[in-house]
Short mmCIF file of C-alpha atoms in Angstrom, two decimals:
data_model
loop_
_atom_site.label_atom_id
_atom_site.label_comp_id
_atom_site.label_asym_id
_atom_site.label_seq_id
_atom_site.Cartn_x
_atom_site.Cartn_y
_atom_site.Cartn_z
CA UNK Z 930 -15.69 24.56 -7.46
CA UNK Z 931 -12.06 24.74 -6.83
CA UNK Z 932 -9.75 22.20 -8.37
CA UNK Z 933 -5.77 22.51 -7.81
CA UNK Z 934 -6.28 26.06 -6.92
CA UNK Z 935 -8.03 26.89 -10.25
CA UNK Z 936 -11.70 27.93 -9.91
CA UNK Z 937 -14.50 27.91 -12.73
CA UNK Z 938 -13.46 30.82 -14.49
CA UNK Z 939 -10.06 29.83 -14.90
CA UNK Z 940 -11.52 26.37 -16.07
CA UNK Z 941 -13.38 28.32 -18.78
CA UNK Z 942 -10.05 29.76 -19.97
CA UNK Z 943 -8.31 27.16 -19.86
CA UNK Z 944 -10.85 25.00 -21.96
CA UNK Z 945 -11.14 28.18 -24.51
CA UNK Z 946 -7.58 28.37 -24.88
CA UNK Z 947 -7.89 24.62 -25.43
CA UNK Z 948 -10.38 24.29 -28.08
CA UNK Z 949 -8.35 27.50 -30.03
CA UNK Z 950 -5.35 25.31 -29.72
CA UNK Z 951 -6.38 21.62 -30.81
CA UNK Z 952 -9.53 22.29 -32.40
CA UNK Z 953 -13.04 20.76 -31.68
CA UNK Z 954 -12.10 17.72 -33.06
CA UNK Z 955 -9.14 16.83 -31.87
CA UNK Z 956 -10.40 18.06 -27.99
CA UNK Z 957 -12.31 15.31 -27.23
CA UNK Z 958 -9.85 12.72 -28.12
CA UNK Z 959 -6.76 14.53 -25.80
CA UNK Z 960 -9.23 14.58 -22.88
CA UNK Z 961 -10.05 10.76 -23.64
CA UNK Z 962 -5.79 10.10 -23.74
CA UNK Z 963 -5.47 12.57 -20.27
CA UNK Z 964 -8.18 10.67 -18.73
CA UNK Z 965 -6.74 6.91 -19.40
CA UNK Z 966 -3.36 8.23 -18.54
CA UNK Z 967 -4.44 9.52 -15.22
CA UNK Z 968 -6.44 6.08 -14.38
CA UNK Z 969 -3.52 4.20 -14.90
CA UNK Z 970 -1.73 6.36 -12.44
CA UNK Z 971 -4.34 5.99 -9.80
CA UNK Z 972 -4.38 2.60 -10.52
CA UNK Z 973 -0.44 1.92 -10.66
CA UNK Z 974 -0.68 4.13 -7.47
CA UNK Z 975 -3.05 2.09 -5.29
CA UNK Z 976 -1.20 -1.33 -6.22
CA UNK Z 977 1.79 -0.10 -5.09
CA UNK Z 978 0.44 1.28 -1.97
CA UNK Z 979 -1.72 -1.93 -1.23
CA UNK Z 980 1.81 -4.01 -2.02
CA UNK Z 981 3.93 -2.13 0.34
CA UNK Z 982 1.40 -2.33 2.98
CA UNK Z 983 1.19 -6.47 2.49
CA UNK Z 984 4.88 -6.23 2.63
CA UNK Z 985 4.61 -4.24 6.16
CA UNK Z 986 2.16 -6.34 7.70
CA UNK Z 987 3.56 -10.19 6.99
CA UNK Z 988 7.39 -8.61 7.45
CA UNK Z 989 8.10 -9.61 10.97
CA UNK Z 990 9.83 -6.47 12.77
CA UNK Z 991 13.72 -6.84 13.84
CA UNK Z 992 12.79 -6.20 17.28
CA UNK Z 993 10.77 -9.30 17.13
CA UNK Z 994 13.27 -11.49 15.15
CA UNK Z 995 15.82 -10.69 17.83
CA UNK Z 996 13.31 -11.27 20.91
CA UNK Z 997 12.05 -14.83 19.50
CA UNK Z 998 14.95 -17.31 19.99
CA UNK Z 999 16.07 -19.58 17.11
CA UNK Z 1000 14.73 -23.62 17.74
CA UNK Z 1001 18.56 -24.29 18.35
CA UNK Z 1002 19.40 -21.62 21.07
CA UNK Z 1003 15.91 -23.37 22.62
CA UNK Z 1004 17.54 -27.01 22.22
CA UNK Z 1005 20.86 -25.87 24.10
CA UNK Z 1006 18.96 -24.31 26.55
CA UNK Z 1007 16.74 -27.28 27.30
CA UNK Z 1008 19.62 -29.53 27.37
CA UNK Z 1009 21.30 -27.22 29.38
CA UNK Z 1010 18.62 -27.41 32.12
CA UNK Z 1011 18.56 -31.05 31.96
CA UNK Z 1012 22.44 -31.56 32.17
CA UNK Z 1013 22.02 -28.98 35.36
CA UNK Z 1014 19.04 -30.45 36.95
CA UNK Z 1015 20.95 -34.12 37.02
CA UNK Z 1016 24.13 -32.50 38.37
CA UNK Z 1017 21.66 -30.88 41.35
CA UNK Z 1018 20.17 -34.41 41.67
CA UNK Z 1019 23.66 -35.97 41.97
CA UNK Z 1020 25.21 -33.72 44.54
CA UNK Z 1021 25.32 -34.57 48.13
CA UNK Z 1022 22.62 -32.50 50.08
CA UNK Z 1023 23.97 -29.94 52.65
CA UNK Z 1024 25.31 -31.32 55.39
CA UNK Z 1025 25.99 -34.30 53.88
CA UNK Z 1026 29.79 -35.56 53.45
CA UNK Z 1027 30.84 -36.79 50.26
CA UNK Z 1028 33.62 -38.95 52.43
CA UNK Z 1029 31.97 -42.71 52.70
#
């Protein structure tokens, strides 16, 4: 068993050292406080990651804001065509003389 590069002997020290330290009584109740303070991390940790990736996937790249025109460059354009297609209509075929 190998956890952050400490293996179970270490582990062992580590706990002995701990229980010297704080006392059998008072053990118990750190490990309680380290374990609730480490849940809220993983916790705070995975809502942030699961809000920035909402935030990634409804944000609309700026490659495809700029590709999709706006409704009133569309408008323009479509009254553009229609203001050109009537001017084609109106003009005298070729060959024709505008001269009556």
């Amino acid at each position: 068993m190998n956890v952050f590069g400490i293996g179970l002997p270490e582990m062992a020290v580590i706990a002995a050292i701990g229980l010297l330290v704080f006392g059998p009584k008072r053990l118990p109740e750190l490990g309680k406080t380290l374990g609730r303070t480490l849940k809220g991390f993983q916790t705070a940790s995975q809502d942030f990651e699961k809000e920035f990736r909402s935030a990634i996937t409804t944000e609309e790249s700026p490659a495809e804001a700029a590709v999709r025109p706006t409704p009133v460059l569309e408008q323009a354009a479509e009254a553009g065509q229609q203001s050109s297609l009537e001017a084609l209509a109106d003009a005298p075929a070729e060959g024709e003389s505008t001269a009556a």
